[in-house]
Coordinates of C-alpha atoms and ligand atoms in Angstrom, one line a residue:
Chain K
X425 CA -76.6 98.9 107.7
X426 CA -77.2 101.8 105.4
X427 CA -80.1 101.9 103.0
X428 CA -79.5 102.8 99.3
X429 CA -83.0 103.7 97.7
X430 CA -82.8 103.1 93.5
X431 CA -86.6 103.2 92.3
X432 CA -88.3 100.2 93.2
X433 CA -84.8 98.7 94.6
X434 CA -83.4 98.7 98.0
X435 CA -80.0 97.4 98.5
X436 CA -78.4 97.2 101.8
X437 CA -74.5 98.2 101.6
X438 CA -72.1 96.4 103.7
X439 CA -69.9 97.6 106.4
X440 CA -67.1 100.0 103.9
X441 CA -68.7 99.7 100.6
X442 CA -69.7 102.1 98.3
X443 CA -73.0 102.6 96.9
X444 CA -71.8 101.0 93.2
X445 CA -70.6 98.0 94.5
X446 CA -73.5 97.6 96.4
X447 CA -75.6 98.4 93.6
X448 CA -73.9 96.0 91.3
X449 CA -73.4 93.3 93.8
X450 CA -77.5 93.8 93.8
X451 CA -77.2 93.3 89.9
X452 CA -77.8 96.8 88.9
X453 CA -76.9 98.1 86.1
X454 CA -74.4 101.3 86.7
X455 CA -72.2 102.4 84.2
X456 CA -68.4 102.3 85.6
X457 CA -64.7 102.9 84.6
X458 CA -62.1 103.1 86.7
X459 CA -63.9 102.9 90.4
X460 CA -61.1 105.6 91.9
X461 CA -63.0 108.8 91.2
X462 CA -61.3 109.9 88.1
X463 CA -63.2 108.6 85.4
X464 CA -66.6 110.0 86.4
X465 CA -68.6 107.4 84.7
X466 CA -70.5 106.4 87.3
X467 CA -72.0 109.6 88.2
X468 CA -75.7 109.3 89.6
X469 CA -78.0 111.4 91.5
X470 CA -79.1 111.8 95.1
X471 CA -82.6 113.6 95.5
X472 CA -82.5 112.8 98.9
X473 CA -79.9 112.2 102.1
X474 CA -76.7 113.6 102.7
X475 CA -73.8 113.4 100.0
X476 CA -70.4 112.2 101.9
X477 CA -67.8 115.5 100.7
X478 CA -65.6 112.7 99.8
X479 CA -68.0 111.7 96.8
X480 CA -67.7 115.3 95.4
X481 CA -64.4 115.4 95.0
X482 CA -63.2 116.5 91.5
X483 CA -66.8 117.8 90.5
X484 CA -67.7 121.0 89.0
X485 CA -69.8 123.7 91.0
X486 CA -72.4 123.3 88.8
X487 CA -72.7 119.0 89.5
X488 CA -72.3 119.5 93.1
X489 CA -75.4 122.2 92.6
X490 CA -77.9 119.6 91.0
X491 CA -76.5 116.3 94.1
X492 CA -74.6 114.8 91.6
X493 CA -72.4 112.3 93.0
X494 CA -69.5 109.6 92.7
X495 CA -71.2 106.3 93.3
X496 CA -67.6 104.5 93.5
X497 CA -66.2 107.2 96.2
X498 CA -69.6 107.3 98.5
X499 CA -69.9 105.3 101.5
X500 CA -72.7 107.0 103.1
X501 CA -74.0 107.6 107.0
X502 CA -77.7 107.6 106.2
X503 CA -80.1 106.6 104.0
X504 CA -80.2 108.3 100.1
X505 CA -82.0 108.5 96.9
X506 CA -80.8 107.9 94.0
X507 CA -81.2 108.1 90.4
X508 CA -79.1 107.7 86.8
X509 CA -78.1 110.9 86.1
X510 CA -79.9 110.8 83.0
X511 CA -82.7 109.3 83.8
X512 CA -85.9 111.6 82.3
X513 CA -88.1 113.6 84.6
X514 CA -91.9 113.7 84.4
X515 CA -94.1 115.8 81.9
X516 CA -95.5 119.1 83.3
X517 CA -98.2 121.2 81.5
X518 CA -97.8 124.5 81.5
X519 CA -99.9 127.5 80.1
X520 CA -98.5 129.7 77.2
X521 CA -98.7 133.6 79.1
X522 CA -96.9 135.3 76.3
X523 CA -96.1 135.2 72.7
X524 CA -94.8 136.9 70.2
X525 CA -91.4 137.5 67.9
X526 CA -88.9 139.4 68.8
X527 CA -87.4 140.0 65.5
X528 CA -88.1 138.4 62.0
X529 CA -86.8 134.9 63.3
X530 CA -87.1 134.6 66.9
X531 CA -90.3 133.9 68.6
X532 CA -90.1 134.7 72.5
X533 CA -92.8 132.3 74.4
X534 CA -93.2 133.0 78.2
X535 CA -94.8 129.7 80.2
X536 CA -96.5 129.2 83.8
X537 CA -93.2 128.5 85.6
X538 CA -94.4 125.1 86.6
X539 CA -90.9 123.7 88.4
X540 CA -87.6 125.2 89.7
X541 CA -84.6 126.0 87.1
X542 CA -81.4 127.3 86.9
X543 CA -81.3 129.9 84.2
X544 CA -79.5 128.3 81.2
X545 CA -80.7 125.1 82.0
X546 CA -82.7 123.7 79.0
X547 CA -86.0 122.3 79.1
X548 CA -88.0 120.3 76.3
X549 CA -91.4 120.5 74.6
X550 CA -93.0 117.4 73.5
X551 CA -95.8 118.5 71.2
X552 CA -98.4 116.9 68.0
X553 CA -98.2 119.2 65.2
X554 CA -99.7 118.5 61.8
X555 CA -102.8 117.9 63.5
X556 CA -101.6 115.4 65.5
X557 CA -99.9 113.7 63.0
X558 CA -96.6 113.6 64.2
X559 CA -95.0 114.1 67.6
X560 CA -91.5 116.4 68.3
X561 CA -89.9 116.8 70.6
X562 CA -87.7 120.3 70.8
X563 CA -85.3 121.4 73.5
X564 CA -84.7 125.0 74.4
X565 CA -82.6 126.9 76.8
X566 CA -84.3 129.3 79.4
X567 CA -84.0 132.9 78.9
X568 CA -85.8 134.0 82.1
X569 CA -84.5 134.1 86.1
X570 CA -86.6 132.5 88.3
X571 CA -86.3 135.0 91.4
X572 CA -86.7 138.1 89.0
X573 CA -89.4 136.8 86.5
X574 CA -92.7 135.1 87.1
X575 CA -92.7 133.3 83.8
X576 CA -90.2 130.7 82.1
X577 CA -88.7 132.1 78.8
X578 CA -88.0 130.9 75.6
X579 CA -86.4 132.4 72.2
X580 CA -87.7 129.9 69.5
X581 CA -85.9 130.2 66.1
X582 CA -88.4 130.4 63.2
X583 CA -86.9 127.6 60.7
X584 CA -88.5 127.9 57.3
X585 CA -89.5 124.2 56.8
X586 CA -89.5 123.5 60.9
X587 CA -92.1 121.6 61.9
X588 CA -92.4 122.5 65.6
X589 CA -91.5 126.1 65.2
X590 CA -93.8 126.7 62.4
X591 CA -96.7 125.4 64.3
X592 CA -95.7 127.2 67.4
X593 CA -95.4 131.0 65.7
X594 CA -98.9 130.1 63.7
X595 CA -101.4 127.7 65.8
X596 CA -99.9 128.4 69.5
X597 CA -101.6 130.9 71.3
X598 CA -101.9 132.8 74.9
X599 CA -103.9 129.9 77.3
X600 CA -102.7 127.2 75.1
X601 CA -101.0 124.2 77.3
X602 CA -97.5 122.8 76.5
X603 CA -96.0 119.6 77.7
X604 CA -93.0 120.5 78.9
X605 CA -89.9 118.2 80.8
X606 CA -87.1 119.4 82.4
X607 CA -85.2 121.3 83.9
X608 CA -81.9 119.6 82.1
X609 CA -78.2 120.8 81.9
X610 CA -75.4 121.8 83.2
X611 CA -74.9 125.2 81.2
X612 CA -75.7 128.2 84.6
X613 CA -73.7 130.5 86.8
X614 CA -71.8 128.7 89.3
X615 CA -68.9 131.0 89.9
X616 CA -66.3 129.7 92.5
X617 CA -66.2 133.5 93.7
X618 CA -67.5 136.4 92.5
X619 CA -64.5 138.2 91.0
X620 CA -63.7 135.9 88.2
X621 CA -64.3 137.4 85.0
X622 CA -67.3 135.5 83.0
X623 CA -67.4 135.3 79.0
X624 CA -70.4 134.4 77.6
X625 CA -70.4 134.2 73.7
X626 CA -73.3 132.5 72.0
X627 CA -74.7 132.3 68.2
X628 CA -77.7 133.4 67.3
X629 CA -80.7 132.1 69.5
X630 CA -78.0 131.2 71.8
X631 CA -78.4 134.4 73.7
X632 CA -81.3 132.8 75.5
X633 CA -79.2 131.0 78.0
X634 CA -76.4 133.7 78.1
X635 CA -78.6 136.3 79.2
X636 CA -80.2 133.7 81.9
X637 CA -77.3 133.6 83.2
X638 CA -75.7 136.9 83.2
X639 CA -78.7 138.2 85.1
X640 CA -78.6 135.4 87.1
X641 CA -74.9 136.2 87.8
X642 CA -75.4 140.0 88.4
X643 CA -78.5 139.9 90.8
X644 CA -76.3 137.2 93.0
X645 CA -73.4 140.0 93.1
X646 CA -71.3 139.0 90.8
X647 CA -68.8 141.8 90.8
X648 CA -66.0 140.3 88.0
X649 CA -66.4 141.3 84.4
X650 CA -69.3 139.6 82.7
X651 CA -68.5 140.3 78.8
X652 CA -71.2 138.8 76.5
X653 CA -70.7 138.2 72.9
X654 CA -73.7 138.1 70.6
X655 CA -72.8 136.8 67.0
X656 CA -75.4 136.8 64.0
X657 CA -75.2 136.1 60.6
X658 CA -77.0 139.6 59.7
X659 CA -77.5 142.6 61.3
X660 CA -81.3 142.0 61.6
X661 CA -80.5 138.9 63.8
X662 CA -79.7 141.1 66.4
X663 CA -82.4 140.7 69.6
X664 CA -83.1 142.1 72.8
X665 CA -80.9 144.9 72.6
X666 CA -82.8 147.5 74.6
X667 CA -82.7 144.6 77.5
X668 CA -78.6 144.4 76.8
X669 CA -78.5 148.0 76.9
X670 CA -80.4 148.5 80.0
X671 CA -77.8 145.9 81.9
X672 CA -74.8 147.9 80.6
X673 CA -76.4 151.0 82.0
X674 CA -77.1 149.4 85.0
X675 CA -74.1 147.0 85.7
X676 CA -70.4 149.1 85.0
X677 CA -68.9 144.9 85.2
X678 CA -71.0 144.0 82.6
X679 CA -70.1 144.4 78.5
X680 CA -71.8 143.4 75.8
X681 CA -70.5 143.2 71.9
X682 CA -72.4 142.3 68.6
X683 CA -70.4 140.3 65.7
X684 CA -72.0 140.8 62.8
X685 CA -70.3 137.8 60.4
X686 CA -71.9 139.5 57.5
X687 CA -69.9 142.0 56.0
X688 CA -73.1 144.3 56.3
X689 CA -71.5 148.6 57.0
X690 CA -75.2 149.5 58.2
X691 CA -74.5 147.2 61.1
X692 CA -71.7 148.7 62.0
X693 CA -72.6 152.1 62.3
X694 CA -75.9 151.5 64.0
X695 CA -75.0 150.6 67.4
X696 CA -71.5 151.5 69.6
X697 CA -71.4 148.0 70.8
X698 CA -71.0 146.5 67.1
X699 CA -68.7 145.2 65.0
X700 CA -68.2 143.0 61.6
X701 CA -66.1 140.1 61.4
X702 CA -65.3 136.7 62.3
X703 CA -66.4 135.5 66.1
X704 CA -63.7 133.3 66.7
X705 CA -60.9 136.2 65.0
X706 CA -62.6 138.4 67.1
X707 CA -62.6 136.7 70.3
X708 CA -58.8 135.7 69.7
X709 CA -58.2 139.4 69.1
X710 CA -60.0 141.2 72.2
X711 CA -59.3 138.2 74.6
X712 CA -55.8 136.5 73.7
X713 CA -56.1 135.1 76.9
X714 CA -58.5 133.3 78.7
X715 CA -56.7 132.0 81.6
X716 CA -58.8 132.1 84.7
X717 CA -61.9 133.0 83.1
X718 CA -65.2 131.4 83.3
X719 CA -66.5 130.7 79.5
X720 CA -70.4 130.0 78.6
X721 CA -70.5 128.8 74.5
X722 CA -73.5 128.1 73.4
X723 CA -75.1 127.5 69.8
X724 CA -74.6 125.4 66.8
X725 CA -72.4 122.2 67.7
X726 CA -70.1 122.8 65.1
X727 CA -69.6 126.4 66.6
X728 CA -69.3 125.1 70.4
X729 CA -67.3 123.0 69.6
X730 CA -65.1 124.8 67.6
X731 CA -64.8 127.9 70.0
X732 CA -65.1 125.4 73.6
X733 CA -61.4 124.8 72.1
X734 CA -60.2 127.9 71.1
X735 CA -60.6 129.6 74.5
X736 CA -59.3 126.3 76.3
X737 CA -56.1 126.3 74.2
X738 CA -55.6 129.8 75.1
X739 CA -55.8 129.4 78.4
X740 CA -59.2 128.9 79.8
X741 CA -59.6 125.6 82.5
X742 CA -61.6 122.5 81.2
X743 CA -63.4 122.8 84.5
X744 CA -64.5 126.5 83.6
X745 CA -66.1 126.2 80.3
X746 CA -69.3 125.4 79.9
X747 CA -71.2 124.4 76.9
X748 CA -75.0 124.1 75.6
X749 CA -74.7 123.1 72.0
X750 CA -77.5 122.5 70.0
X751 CA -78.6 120.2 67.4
X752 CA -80.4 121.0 64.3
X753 CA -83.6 119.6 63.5
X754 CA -86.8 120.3 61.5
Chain Q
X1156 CA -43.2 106.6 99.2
X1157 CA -44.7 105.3 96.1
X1158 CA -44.6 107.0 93.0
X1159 CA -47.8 108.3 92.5
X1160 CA -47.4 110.2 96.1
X1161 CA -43.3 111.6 95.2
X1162 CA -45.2 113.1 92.4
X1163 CA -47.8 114.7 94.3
X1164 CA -50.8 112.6 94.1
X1165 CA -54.3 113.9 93.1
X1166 CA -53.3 117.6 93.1
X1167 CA -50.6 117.0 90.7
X1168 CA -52.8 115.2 88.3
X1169 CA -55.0 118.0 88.5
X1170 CA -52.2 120.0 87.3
X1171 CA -51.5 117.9 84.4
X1172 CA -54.5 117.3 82.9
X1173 CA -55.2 120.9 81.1
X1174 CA -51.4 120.7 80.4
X1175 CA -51.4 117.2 78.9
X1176 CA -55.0 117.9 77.0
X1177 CA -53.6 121.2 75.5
X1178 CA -50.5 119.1 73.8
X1179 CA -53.0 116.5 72.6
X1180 CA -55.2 118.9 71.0
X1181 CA -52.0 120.8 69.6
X1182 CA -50.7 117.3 68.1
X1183 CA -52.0 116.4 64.4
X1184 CA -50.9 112.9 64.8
X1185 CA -53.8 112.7 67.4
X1186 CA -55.8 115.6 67.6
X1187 CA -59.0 113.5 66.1
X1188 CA -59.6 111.4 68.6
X1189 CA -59.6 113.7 71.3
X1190 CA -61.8 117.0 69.5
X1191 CA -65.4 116.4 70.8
X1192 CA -68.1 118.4 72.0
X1193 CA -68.2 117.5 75.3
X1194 CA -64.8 119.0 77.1
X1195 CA -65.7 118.1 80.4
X1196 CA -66.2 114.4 79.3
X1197 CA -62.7 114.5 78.0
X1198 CA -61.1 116.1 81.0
X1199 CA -62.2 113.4 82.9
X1200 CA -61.0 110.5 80.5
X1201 CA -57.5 112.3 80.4
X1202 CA -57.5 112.4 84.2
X1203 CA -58.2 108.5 84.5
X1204 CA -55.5 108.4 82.3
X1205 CA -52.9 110.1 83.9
X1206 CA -54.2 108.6 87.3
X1207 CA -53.4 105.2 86.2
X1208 CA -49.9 106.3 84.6
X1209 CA -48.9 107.8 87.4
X1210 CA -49.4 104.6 89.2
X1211 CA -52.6 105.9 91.3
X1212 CA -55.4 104.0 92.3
X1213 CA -57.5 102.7 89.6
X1214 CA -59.3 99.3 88.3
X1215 CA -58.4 99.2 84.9
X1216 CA -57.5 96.2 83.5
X1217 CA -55.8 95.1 80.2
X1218 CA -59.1 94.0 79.1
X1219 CA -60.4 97.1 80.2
X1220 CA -57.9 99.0 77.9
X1221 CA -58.0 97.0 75.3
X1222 CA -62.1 97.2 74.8
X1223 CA -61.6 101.2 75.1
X1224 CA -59.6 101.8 72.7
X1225 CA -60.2 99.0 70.2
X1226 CA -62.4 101.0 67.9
X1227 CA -59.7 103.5 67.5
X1228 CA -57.0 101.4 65.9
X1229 CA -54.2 102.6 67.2
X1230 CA -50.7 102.3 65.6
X1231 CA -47.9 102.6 67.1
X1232 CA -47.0 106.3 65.8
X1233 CA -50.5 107.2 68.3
X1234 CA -49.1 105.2 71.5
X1235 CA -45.8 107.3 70.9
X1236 CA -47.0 110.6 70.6
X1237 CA -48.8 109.8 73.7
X1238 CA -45.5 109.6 75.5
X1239 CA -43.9 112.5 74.0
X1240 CA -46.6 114.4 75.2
X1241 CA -47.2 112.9 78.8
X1242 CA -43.0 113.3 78.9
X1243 CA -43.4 117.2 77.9
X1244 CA -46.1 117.4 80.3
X1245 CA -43.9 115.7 82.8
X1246 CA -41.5 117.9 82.4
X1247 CA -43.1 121.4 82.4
X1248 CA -44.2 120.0 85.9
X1249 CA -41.0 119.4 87.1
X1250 CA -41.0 115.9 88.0
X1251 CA -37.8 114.2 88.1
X1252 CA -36.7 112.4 85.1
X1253 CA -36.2 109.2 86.9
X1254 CA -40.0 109.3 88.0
X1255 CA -40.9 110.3 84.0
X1256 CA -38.9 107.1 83.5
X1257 CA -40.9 104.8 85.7
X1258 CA -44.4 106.6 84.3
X1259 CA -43.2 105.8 80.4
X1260 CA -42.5 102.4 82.2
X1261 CA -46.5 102.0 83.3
X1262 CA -47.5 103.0 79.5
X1263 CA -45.4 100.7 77.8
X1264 CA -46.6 97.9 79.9
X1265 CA -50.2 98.2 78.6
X1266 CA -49.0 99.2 74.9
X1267 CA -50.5 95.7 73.3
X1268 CA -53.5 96.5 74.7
X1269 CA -54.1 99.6 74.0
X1270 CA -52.5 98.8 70.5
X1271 CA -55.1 95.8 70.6
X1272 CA -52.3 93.2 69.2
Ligands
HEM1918 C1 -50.2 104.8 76.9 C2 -51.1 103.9 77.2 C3 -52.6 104.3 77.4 C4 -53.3 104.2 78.6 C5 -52.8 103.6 79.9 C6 -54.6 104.7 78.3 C7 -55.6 104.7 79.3 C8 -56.9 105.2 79.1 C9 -57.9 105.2 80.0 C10 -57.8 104.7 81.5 C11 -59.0 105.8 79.5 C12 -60.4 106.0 80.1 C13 -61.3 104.9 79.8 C14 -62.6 105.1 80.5 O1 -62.8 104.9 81.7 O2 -63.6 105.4 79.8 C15 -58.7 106.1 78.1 C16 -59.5 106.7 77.2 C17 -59.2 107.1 75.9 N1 -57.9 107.0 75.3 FE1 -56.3 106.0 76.1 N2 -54.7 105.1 77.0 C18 -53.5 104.9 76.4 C19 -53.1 105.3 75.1 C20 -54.0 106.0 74.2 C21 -53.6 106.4 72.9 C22 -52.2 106.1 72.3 C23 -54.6 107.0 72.4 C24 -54.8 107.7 71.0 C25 -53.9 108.4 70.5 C26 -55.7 107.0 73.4 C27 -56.9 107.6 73.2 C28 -58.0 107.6 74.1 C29 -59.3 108.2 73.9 C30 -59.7 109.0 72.7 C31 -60.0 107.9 75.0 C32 -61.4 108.3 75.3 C33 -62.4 107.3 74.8 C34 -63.8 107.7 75.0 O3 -64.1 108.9 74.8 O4 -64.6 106.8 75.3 N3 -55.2 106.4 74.5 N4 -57.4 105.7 77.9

């Protein structure tokens, strides 16, 4: 009999069956649909044991990556692990190495890396601010690349009347500890080869996980055109451009564009890479079709979700876009 | 053979699923229901979908179908532009029009459920 290990549960599967019947025959609770490997609701987690190929089928690069699994299609060999797929990992403290902002509105905060990521991934920050008044939680996307950089990094937007950010650009400091959980998501560079073109487009602080993963992609080879788009309001929005520029220099595959949406000429004449307009106009213009591509949005959710369909109706797989949308708080 | 393997089987529901979401998303009658965030989510849903419509394995029951899709209220001007567009679909795959017959066949034969009457 083969061992199924969920938490504190063991449950023994019978000769043929899967691990959700087993599971729910054991009274579990598993979230299920249509038990034939379409649906995907029943997706879980193995930390540990081998995942039958077979219980794989249908899912992204990027699932099989972090051992998800179909818990309808496995009938394992050995002994495995599991865990909801949503299920929250542990807090980790880590030490504040860097700090500082990048331009008027964007604080970059480098941490101890204390666990393994994918860049892109997101991570979040539980934290007492208003001397210890109230407790936030924040989630932020990882800027940095773990076999390249010895720190995690973060590109906190300064919100006016934000509680956590405020705190963070005028009480945190260098040594300070953060509680941090993670790493979370699905949004990193999991190219089925290394010749597919790649476009990246992200609003404002949504750079952070863009430029995670188009390092990411570049120092694993990726030879295919990487094109990012950076969109801003204003010109001043604009971050990180020397670090931009020094990957075009570098990298002939890899472009990158600024989209100003302010009408603002001072922009437009400051850097060759820039232009003023709409993102989504522009995007339609320059790529009319994204058939084939690999797309990374990420931003606002009303921009994600806006743009996630624009490129899929022109052309782009469901599979191959990939989206980190995030959700405005205080 | 069996209709869901004459058509092709997995594969060919592969196929259809960015072809059938791409109507749906083109088609004001329902557009709404199907514009989320989460794309991936939705690909998957489609593919159950077309799984079961194609006369694949699945476990869905009436019951199933009716609890899904209860909070939408459906009218019957949804369910057909459902068909027109799995039809279309159908069609741009080349699948015979005696098969698309049998597959309209499988959706109407849930329509009070999903219809919730
Ligand atoms: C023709 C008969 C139909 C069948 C056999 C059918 C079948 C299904 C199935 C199997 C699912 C996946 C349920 C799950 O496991 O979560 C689903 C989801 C869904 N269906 Fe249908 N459906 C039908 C008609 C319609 C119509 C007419 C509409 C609306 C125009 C519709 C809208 C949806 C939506 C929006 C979802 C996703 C719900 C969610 O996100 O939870 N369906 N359908």
């Amino acid at each position: 009999m083969v061992e199924i290990r969920f938490g504190e549960h063991t449950v023994l599967l019978n000769e043929g069956e899967s691990v959700l019947d087993g599971c729910l025959r054991n009274g579990l609770h598993i979230p299920h649909g249509c038990k034939s490997g379409a649906c995907q609701s029943c997706m879980l987690i193995a930390d540990e044991g081998n995942i039958p190929v077979t219980a794989q089928k249908g899912l992204k690069n990027t699932e099989k990556d972090l051992r998800y699994f179909l818990s309808c299609q496995c009938i394992p060999q050995n002994t495995l692990h599991i865990r909801q797929a949503n299920q929250m990992q542990d807090i980790q403290h880590s030490r504040v190495l860097a700090h500082g902002l990048i331009n008027k509105t964007v604080l970059q905060l480098r941490l101890e890396p204390v666990f393994t990521y994918k860049p892109g991934q997101y991570l979040n920050i539980w934290q007492k601010v208003d001397n210890e008044k109230t407790e936030c939680v924040r989630s932020y996307s990882i800027a940095s690349v773990p076999e390249i950089d010895d720190f995690i990094e973060l590109h906190i937007k300064i919100i006016d009347s934000g509680k956590f950010s405020q705190w963070a650009k005028n009480h945190l400091r260098i040594g300070d500890t953060l509680q941090l959980q993670g790493p979370l998501g699905q949004c990193f560079y999991a190219a089925e080869n290394p010749e597919q073109p790649l476009l990246l487009i992200g609003v404002g602080t949504g750079l952070a996980p863009l430029i995670g993963i188009a390092r990411d992609a570049l120092q694993k080879g990726h030879s295919g055109k990487i094109d990012l788009i950076h969109a801003a309001r204003e010109a001043h929005s604009f971050y990180l451009q020397n670090e931009l520029g020094n990957l075009v220099r570098d990298y002939p595959q890899f472009n990158i564009t600024y989209v100003c949406q302010a009408d603002d000429q001072t922009a437009a004449s400051a850097s060759p890479y820039r232009v003023n307009g709409d993102v989504y106009a522009y995007v339609k213009q320059h790529f009319p079709s994204t058939k084939g591509m690999k797309v990374y949005v990420c931003g606002a959710a009303s921009f994600v979700r806006k743009i996630s369909k624009q490129v899929f109706l022109s052309g782009a797989s469901s599979r191959d876009i990939h989206a980190d949308s995030f959700l405005p708080c205080s | 053979m069996s209709l869901y393997e004459r058509i092709g089987g997995e594969p060919a529901v592969d196929a259809a699923v960015d072809i059938f979401y791409r109507k749906v998303l083109a088609d004001d009658r329902i557009c709404h229901f199907f514009d989320t965030v989460d794309m991936d989510k939705q690909a998957a849903k489609q593919k159950a979908f077309l799984t079961m419509v194609f006369g694949g394995p699945n476990h869905y029951s009436g019951k199933d179908l009716r609890e899904g899709h209860k909070h939408m209220a459906l009218t019957e001007i949804h369910f057909d532009a459902v068909i027109e567009n799995l039809a279309a679909t159908l069609q741009e795959l080349g699948v015979a029009a005696e098969d698309i017959q049998e597959i309209a066949a499988i959706a109407n034969s849930v329509k009070n459920d999903v219809l919730n009457r």
